[in-house]
Short mmCIF file of C-alpha atoms in Angstrom, two decimals:
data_model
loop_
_atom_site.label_atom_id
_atom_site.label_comp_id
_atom_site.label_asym_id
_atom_site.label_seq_id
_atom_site.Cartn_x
_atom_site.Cartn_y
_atom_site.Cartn_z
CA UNK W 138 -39.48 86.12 140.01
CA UNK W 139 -41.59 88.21 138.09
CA UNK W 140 -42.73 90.45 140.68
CA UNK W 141 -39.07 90.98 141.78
CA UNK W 142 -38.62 91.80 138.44
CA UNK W 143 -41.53 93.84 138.08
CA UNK W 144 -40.26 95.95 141.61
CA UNK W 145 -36.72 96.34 140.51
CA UNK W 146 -37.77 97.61 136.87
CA UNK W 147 -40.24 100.14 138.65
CA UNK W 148 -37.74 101.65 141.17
CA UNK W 149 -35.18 102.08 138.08
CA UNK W 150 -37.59 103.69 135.82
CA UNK W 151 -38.34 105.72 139.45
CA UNK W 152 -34.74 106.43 140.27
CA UNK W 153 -34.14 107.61 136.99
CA UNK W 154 -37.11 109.84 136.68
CA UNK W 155 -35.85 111.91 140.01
CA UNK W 156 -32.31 111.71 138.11
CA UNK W 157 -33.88 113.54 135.16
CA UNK W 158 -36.35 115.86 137.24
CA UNK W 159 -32.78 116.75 139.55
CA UNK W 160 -30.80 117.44 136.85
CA UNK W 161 -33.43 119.50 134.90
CA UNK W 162 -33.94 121.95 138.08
CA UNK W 163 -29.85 122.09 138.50
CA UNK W 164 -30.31 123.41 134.65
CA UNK W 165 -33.16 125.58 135.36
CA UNK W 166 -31.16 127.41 138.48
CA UNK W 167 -27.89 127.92 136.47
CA UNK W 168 -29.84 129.44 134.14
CA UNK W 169 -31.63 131.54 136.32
CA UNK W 170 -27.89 132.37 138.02
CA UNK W 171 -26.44 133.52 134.49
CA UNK W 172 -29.55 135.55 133.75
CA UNK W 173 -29.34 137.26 137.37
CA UNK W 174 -25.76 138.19 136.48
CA UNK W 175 -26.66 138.82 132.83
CA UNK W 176 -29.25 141.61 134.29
CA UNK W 177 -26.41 142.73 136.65
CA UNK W 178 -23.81 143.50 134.34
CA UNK W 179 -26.31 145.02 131.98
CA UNK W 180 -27.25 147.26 134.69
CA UNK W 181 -23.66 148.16 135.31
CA UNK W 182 -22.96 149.09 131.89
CA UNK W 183 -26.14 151.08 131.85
CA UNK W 184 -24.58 152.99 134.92
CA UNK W 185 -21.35 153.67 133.37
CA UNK W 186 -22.49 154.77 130.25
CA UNK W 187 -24.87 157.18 132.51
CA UNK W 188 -22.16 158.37 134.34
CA UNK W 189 -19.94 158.78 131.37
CA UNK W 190 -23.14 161.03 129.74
CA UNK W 191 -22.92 163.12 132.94
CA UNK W 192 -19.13 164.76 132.29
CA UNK W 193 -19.17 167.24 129.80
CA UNK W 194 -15.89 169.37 129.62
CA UNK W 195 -13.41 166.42 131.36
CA UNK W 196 -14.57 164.41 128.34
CA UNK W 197 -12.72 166.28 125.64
CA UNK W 198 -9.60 167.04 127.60
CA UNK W 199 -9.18 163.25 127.90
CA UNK W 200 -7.87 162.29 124.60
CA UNK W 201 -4.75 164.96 125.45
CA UNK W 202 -3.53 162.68 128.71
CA UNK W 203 -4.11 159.88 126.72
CA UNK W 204 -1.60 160.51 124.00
CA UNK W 205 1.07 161.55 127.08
CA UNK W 206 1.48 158.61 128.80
CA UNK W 207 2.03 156.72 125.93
CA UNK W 208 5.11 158.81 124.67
CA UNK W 209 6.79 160.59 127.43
CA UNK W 210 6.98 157.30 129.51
CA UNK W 211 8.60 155.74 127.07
CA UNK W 212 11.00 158.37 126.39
CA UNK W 213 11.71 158.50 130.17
CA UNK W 214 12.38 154.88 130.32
CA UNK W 215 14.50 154.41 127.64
CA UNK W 216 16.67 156.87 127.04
CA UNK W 217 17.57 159.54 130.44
CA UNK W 218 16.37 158.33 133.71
CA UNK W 219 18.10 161.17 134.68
CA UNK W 220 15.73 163.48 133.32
CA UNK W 221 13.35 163.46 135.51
CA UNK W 222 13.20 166.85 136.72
CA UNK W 223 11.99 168.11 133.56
CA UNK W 224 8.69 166.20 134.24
CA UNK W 225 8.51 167.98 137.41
CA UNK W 226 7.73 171.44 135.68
CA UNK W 227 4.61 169.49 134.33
CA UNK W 228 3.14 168.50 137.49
CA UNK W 229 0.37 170.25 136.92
CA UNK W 230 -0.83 168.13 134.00
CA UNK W 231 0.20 164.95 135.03
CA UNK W 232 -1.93 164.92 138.24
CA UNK W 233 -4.98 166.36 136.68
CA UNK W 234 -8.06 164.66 136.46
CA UNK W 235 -8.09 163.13 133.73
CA UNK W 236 -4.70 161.17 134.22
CA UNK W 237 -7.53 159.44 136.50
CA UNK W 238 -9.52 158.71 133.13
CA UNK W 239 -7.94 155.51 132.17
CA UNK W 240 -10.49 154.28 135.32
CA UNK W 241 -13.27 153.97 132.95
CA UNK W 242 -11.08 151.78 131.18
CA UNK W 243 -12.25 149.46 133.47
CA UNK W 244 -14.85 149.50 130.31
CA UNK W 245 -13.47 146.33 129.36
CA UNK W 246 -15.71 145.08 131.98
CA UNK W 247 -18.61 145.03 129.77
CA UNK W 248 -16.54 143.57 127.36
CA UNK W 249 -17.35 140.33 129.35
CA UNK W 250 -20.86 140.11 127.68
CA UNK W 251 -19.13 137.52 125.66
CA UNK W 252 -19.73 135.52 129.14
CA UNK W 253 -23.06 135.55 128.14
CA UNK W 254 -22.44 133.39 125.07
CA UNK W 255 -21.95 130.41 127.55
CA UNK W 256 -25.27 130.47 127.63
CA UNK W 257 -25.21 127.62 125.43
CA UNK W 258 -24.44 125.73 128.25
CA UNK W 259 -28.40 125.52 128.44
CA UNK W 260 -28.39 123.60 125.13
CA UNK W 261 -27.11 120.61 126.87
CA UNK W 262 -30.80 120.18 127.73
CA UNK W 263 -30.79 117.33 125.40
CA UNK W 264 -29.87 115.38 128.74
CA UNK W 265 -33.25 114.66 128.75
CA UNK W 266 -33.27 112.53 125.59
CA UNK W 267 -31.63 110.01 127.59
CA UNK W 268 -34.75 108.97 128.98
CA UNK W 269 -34.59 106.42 125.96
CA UNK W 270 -34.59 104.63 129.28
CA UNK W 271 -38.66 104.67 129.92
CA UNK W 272 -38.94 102.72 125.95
CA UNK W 273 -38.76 99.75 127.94
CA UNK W 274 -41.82 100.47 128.86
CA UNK W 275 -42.97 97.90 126.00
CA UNK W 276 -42.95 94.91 128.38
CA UNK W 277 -46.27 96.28 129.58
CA UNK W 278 -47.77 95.54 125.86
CA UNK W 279 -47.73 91.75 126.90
CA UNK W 280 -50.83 92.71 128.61
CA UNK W 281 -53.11 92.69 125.73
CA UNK W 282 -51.43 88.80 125.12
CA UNK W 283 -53.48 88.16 128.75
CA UNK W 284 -56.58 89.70 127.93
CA UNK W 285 -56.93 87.38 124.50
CA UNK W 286 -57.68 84.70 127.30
CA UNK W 287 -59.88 86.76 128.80
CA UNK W 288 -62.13 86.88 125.82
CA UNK W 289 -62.49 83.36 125.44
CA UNK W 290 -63.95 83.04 129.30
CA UNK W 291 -67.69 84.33 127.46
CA UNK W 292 -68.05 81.17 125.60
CA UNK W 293 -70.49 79.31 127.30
CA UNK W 294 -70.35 75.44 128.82
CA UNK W 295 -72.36 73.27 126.21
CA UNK W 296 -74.70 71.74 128.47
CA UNK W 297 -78.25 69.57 127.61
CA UNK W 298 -81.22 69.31 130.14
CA UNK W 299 -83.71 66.24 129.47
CA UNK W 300 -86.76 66.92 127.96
CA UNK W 301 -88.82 64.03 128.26
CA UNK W 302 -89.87 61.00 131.53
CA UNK W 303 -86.75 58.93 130.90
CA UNK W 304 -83.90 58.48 127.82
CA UNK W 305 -81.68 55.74 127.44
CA UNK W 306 -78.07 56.38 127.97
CA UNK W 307 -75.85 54.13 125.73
CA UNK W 308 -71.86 53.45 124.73
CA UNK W 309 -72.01 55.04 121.31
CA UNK W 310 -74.39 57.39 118.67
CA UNK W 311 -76.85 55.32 118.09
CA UNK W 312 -79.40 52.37 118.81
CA UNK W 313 -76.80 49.39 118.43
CA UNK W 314 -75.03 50.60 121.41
CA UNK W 315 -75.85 49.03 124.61
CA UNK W 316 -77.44 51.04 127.08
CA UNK W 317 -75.82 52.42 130.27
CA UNK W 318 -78.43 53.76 132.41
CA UNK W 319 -81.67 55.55 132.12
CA UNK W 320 -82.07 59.12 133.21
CA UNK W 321 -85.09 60.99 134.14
CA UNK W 322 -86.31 64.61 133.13
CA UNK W 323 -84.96 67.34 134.02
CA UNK W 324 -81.73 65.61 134.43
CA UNK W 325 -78.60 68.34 133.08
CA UNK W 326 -74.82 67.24 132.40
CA UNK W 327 -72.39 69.09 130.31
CA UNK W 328 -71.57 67.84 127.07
CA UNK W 329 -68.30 66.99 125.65
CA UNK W 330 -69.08 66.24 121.71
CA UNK W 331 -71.44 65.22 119.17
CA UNK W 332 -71.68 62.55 116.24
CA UNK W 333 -70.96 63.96 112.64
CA UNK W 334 -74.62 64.77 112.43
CA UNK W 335 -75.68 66.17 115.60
CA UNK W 336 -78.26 63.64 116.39
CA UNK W 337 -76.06 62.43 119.29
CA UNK W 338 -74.00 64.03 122.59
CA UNK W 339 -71.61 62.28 124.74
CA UNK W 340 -70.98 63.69 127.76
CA UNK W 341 -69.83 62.69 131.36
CA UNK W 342 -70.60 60.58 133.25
CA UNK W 343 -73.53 57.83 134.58
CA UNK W 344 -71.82 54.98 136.49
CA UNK W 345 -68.73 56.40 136.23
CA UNK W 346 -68.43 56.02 131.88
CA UNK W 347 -69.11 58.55 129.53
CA UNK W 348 -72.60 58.24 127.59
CA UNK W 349 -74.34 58.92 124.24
CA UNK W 350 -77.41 60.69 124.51
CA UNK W 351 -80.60 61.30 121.52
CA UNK W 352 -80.48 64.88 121.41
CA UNK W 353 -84.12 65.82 120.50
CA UNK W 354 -85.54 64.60 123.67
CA UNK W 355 -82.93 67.17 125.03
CA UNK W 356 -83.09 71.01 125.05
CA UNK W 357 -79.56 72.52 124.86
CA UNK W 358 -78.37 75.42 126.00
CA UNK W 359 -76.24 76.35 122.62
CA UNK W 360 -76.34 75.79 118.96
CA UNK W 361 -75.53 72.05 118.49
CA UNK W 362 -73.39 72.83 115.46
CA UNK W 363 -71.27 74.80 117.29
CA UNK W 364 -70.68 71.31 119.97
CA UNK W 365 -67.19 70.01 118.38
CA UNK W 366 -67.67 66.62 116.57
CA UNK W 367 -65.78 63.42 118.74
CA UNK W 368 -65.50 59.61 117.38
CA UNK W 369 -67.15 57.16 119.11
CA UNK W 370 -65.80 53.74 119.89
CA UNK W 371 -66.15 51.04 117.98
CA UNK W 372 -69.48 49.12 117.62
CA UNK W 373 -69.91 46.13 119.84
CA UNK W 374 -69.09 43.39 117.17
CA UNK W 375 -72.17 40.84 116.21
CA UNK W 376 -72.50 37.97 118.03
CA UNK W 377 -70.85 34.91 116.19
CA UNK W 378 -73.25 33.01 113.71
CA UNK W 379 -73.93 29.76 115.12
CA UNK W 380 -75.14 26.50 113.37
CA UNK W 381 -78.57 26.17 112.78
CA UNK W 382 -80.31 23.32 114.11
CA UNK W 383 -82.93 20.68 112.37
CA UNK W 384 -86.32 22.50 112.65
CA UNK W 385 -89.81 20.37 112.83
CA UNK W 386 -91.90 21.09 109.75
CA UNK W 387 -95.39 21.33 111.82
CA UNK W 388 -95.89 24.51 113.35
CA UNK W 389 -98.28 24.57 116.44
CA UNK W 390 -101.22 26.41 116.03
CA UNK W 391 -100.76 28.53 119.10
CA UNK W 392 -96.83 29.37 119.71
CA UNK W 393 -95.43 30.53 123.05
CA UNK W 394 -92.37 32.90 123.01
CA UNK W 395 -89.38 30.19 123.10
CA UNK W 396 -86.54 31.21 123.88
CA UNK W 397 -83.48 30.49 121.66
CA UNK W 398 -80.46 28.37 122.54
CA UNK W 399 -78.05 31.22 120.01
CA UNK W 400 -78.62 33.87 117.88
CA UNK W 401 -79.71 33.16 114.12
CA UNK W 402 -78.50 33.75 111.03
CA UNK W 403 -78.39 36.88 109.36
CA UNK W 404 -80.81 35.41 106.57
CA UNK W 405 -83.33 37.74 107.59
CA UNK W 406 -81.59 40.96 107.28
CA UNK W 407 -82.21 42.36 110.13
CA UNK W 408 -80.07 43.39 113.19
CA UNK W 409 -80.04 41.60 116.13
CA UNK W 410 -80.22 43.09 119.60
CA UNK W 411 -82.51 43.18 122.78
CA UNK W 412 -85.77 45.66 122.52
CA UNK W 413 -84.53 49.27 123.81
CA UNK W 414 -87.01 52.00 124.60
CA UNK W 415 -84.79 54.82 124.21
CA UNK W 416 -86.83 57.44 124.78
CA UNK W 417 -90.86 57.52 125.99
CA UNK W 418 -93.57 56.35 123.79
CA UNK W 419 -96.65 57.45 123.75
CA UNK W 420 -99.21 56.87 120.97
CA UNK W 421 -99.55 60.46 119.47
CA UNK W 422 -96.79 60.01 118.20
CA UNK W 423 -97.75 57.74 115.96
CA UNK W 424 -100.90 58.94 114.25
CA UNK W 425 -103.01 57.48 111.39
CA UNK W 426 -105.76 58.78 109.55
CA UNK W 427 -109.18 56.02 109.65
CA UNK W 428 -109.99 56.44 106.59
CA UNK W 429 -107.23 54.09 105.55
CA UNK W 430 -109.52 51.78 106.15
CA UNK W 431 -110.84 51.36 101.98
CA UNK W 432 -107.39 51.28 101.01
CA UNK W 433 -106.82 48.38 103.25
CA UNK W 434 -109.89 46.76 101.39
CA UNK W 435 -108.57 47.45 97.80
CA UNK W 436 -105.00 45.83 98.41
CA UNK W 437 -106.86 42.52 100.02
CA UNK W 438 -109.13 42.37 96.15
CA UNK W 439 -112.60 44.54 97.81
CA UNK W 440 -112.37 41.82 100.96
CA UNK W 441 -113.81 43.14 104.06
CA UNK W 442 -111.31 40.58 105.63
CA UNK W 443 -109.34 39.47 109.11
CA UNK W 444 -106.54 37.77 107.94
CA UNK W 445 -105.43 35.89 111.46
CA UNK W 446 -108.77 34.12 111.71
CA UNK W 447 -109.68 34.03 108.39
CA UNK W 448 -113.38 35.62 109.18
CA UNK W 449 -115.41 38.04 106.64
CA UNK W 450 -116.85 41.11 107.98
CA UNK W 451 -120.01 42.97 106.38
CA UNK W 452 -118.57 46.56 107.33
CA UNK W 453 -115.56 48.34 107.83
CA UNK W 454 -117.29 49.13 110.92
CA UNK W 455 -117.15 45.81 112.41
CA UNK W 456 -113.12 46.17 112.64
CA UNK W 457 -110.15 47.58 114.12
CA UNK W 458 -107.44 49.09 111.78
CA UNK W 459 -104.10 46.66 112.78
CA UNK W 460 -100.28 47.37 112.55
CA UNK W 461 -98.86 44.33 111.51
CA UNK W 462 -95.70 45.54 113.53
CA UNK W 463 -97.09 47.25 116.58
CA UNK W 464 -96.48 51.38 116.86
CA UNK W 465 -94.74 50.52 120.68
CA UNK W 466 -93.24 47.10 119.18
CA UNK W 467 -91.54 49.25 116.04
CA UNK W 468 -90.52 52.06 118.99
CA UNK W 469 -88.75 49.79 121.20
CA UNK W 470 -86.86 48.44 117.96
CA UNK W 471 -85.32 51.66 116.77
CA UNK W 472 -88.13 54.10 115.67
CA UNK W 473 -87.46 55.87 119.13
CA UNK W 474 -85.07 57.95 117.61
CA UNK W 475 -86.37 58.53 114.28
CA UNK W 476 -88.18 62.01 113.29
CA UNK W 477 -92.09 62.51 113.39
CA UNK W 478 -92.14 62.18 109.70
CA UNK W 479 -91.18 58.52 109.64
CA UNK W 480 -92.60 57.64 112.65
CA UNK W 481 -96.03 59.03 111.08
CA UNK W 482 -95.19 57.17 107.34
CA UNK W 483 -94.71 53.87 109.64
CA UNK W 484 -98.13 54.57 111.16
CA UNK W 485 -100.02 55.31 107.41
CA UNK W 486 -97.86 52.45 105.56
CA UNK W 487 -100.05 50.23 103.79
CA UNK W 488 -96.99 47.74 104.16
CA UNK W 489 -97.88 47.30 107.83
CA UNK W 490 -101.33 47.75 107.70
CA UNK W 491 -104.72 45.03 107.46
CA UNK W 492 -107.57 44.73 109.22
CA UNK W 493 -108.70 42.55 112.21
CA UNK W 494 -111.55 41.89 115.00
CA UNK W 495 -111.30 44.18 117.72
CA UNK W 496 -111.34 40.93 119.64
CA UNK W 497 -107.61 39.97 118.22
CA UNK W 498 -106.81 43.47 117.87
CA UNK W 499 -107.02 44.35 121.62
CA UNK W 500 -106.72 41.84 123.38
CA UNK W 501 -104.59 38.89 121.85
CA UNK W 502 -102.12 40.89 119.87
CA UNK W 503 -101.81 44.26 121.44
CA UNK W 504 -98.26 44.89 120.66
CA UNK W 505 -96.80 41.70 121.33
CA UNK W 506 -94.32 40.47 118.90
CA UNK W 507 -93.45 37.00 116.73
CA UNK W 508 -91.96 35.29 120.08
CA UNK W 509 -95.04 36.46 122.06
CA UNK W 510 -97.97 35.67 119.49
CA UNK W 511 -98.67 34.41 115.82
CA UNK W 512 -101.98 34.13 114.54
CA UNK W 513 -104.24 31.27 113.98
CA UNK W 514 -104.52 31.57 110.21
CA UNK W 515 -101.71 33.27 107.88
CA UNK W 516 -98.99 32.67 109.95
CA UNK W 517 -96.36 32.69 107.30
CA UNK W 518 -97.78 35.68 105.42
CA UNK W 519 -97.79 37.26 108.78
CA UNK W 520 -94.20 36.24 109.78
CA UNK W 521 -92.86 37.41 106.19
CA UNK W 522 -94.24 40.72 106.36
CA UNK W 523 -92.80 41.40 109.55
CA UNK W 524 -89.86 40.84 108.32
CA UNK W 525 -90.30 43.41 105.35
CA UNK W 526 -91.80 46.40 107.73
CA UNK W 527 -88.79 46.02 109.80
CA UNK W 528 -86.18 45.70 107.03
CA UNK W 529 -87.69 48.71 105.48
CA UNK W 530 -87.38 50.77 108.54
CA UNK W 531 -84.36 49.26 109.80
CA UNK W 532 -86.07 47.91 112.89
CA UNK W 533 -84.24 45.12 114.78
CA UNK W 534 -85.09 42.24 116.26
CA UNK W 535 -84.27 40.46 119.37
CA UNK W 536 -83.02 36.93 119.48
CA UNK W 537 -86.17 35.15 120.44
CA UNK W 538 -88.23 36.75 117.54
CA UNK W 539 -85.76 36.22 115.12
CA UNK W 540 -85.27 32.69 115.87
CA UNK W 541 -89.30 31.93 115.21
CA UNK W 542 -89.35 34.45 112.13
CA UNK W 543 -86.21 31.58 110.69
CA UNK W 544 -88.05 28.77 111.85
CA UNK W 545 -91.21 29.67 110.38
CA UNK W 546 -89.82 30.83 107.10
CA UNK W 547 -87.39 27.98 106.66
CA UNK W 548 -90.66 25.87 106.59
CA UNK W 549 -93.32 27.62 104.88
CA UNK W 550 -94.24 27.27 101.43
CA UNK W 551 -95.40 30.32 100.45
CA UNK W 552 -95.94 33.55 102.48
CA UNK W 553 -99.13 34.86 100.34
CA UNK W 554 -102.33 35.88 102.36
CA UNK W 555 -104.42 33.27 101.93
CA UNK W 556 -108.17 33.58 102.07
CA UNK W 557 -110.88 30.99 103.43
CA UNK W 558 -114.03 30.20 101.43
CA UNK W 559 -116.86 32.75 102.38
CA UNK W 560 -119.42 29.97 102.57
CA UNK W 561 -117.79 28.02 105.93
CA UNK W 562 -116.44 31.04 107.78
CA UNK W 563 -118.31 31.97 110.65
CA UNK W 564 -120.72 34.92 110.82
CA UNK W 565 -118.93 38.07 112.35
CA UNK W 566 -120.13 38.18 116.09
CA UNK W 567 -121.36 42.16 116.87
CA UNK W 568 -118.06 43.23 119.35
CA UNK W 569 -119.39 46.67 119.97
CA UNK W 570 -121.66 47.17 122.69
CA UNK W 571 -124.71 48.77 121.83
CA UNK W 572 -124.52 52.87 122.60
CA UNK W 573 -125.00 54.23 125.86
CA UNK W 574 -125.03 50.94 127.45
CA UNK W 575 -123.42 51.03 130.87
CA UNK W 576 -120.45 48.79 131.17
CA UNK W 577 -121.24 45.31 132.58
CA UNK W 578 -120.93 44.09 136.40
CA UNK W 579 -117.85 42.14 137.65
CA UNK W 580 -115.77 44.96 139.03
CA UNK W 581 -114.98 48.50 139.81
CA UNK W 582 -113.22 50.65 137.14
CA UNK W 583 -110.80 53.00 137.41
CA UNK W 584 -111.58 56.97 137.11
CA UNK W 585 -108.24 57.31 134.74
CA UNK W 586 -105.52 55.30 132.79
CA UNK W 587 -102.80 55.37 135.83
CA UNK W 588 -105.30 53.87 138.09
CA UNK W 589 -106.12 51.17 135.38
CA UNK W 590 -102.23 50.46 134.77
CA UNK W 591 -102.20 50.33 138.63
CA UNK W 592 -105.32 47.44 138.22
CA UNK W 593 -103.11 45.50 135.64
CA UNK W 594 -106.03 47.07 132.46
CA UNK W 595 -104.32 48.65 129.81
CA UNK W 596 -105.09 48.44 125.92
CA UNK W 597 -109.29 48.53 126.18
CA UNK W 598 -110.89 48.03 123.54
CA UNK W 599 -113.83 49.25 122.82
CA UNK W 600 -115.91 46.15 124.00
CA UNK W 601 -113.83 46.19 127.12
CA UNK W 602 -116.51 46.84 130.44
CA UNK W 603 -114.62 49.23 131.64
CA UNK W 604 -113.78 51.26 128.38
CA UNK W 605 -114.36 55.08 128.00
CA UNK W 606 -114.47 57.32 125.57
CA UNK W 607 -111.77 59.61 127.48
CA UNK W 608 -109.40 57.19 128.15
CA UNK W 609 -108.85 56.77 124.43
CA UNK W 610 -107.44 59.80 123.54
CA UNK W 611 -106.49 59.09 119.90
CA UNK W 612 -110.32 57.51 119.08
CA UNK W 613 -108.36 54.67 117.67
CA UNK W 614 -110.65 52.42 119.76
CA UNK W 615 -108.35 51.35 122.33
CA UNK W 616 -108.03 53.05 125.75
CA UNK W 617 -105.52 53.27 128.34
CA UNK W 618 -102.57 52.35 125.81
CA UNK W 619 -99.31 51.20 126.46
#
């Protein structure tokens, strides 16, 4: 309809153009008529008065006939039509010439000049102001009302490209969430939104939901402030509390992970929910300075001293520097997504740090957790401060840990470290192989760390046979870390 329109308004405005242009040239050739018989008559009088010029002598005879005809006629006609022959004794002037005279007063034809004031007959060239017809022309200025939508076509599609090996997808902003899927680098989707403080996207879709996303593993493509803010849904409620069962006052020396029959109590402060390694870890990004070491000293009283076996050590040199809560233990519970500047105040907390064998250090512990291994000595000082690192960095914990952290603190006494007399400890055994000692038979090692994941070696310590120097590429001691 609005083409017909369009076509029907175009051949009116046409048709009335030609109108206009027809009735402007019949205009233009009636005035050109009346100025072609304008020049004509002026011509004519031109002539006349010419010829007029030309006759001397008739020209003052002529007032004479002029005053006869008007009175002898008259007498004539009125009075004695019988009289008649006295005119004929006056033939002579009657016929002359200039009874002929009265032919120029055909004159009067130039008294039809006033002809020429129709000429304002050409003042009715106002016609043309009737083209008040093309103002409707206006419709035309919707145009610019078009071209506003044309401007916003510029604006980019917010999209994000992944920017590290693999990063969790989850149901909401945030580590609580459960994860979706895992995507790999280089992966690209458009976003639809962001949390409130542009930590997270959501965008669409991995098995057919829409996802939440930690946005710096993810380069984007526009200012992230500029993403419009959308609500996530609501956080998966807690499971329910359940009722605690009686727990066995002896503790074994040696727990295996047990797995519990419901999830605790919230006693512990601490959320509960399954590990999540939302984005990769890698142990640079975690780093500590060595010479935290004498600190760790001072805060035990000037005790060169391994808390989970209770042993005394002569040097600082003889141990490893230990994180209470393991650096890949605290990533998978929620320090994945936090900044490089708490990640690194994790790794330098005195909180979380002590001192141990390199023995226990890299190869009992690792970065196992409560379920997976308590020490031999300490065990409730070690389960308490646990506890503290990860209510300090809001670090969560999944069922099976939290159900030994409430067992053991429901039955411990006290959680102070407690220190063995110096007298019946065992000397410290010399870990460290002496230098430039090749490593010892019983095996081929691998040339770099993915063939010794490959071999099932990861986390060598220094004492390890198959430990070098460029596999550990922090010089925290252990190699090939995972």
């Amino acid at each position: 309809m609005k083409r017909f329109f369009r076509f029907v308004f175009r051949l009116l405005l046409v048709v009335t153009i030609a109108a206009v242009l027809i009735l402007l040239i019949g205009l233009y050739l009636q005035f050109e008529t009346l100025t072609t018989q304008v020049d004509e008559l002026t011509a004519r009088v031109q002539r006349l008065e010419e010829a007029n010029a030309a006759r001397p002598a008739p020209a003052a005879q002529a007032p004479q006939p002029t005053h006869t005809p008007t009175t002898e006629p008259t007498a004539t006609r009125t009075s004695r039509p019988t009289s008649t022959s006295r005119p004929t004794n006056t033939p002579s002037p009657t016929p002359t010439g200039p009874t002929h005279t009265p032919a120029p007063t055909n004159t009067p034809g130039p008294t039809a000049t006033p002809s020429l004031t129709r000429t304002p007959r050409p003042t009715n060239t106002p016609g043309p102001t009737s083209t008040p017809s093309p103002t409707r022309t206006p419709r035309p200025t919707r145009v610019p009302t078009n071209t506003r939508t044309a401007t916003a076509t510029p604006v980019p599609t917010p999209f994000f490209t992944v920017n590290t090996d693999w990063i969790n997808v989850r149901k909401g902003p945030g580590p609580e969430y459960p994860i979706i899927d895992a995507i790999p680098r280089g992966t690209q989707h458009n976003i639809r939104g962001r949390n409130p403080a542009g930590t997270w996207l959501e965008f669409c879709c991995v098995k057919e939901q829409r996802g939440w996303i930690y946005a710096p593993y993810l380069i984007v493509n526009v200012d992230v402030n500029a993403i419009p803010t959308v609500r996530a849904t609501p956080t998966v409620p807690p499971s329910p509390t359940p009722t605690r069962t009686p727990i066995p006052t002896r503790t074994p020396v040696r727990p295996t992970a047990v797995p519990p029959t419901a999830a605790p109590s919230g006693d512990l402060g601490v959320r509960i929910e399954p590990e999540n390694r939302c984005s990769y870890y890698d142990s640079d990004l975690y780093p500590y300075s060595q010479s935290v070491e004498p600190r760790i000293v001072n805060q035990q009283g000037g005790r060169i001293y391994g808390p989970y076996t209770g042993t005394y050590f002569s040097s600082i040199r003889e141990t490893d520097i230990e994180h209470i809560v393991a650096r890949s233990e605290a990533h998978d519970s929620g320090l994945c997504a936090a900044d490089s500047n708490t990640r690194r105040a994790f790794a330098n907390d005195l909180l979380n740090l002590t001192l141990a064998s390199p023995s226990v250090n890299r190869h009992q512990k690792v970065d196992k957790d409560l379920a997976e291994w308590l020490p031999a000595l300490n065990k409730c000082w070690y389960v308490a401060r646990v506890v503290q690192v990860k209510r300090k960095y809001n670090l969560s914990m999944d069922r099976a840990e939290a159900a030994v952290a409430q067992r053991m603190l429901d039955s411990c006494p006290n959680t102070q470290m407690q220190f063995t007399d110096p007298g019946s400890a065992p000397p410290p055994a010399n870990t460290r192989p002496p230098a430039n000692t090749p490593p010892p038979s019983g095996g081929s090692c691998p040339s770099n760390c993915t063939e010794a994941h490959a071999m099932g070696m990861s986390n060598m310590g220094r004492d390890h046979r198959c430990y070098q120097p460029k596999f550990d590429r922090d010089r925290d001691g252990i190699a090939c870390e995972r």
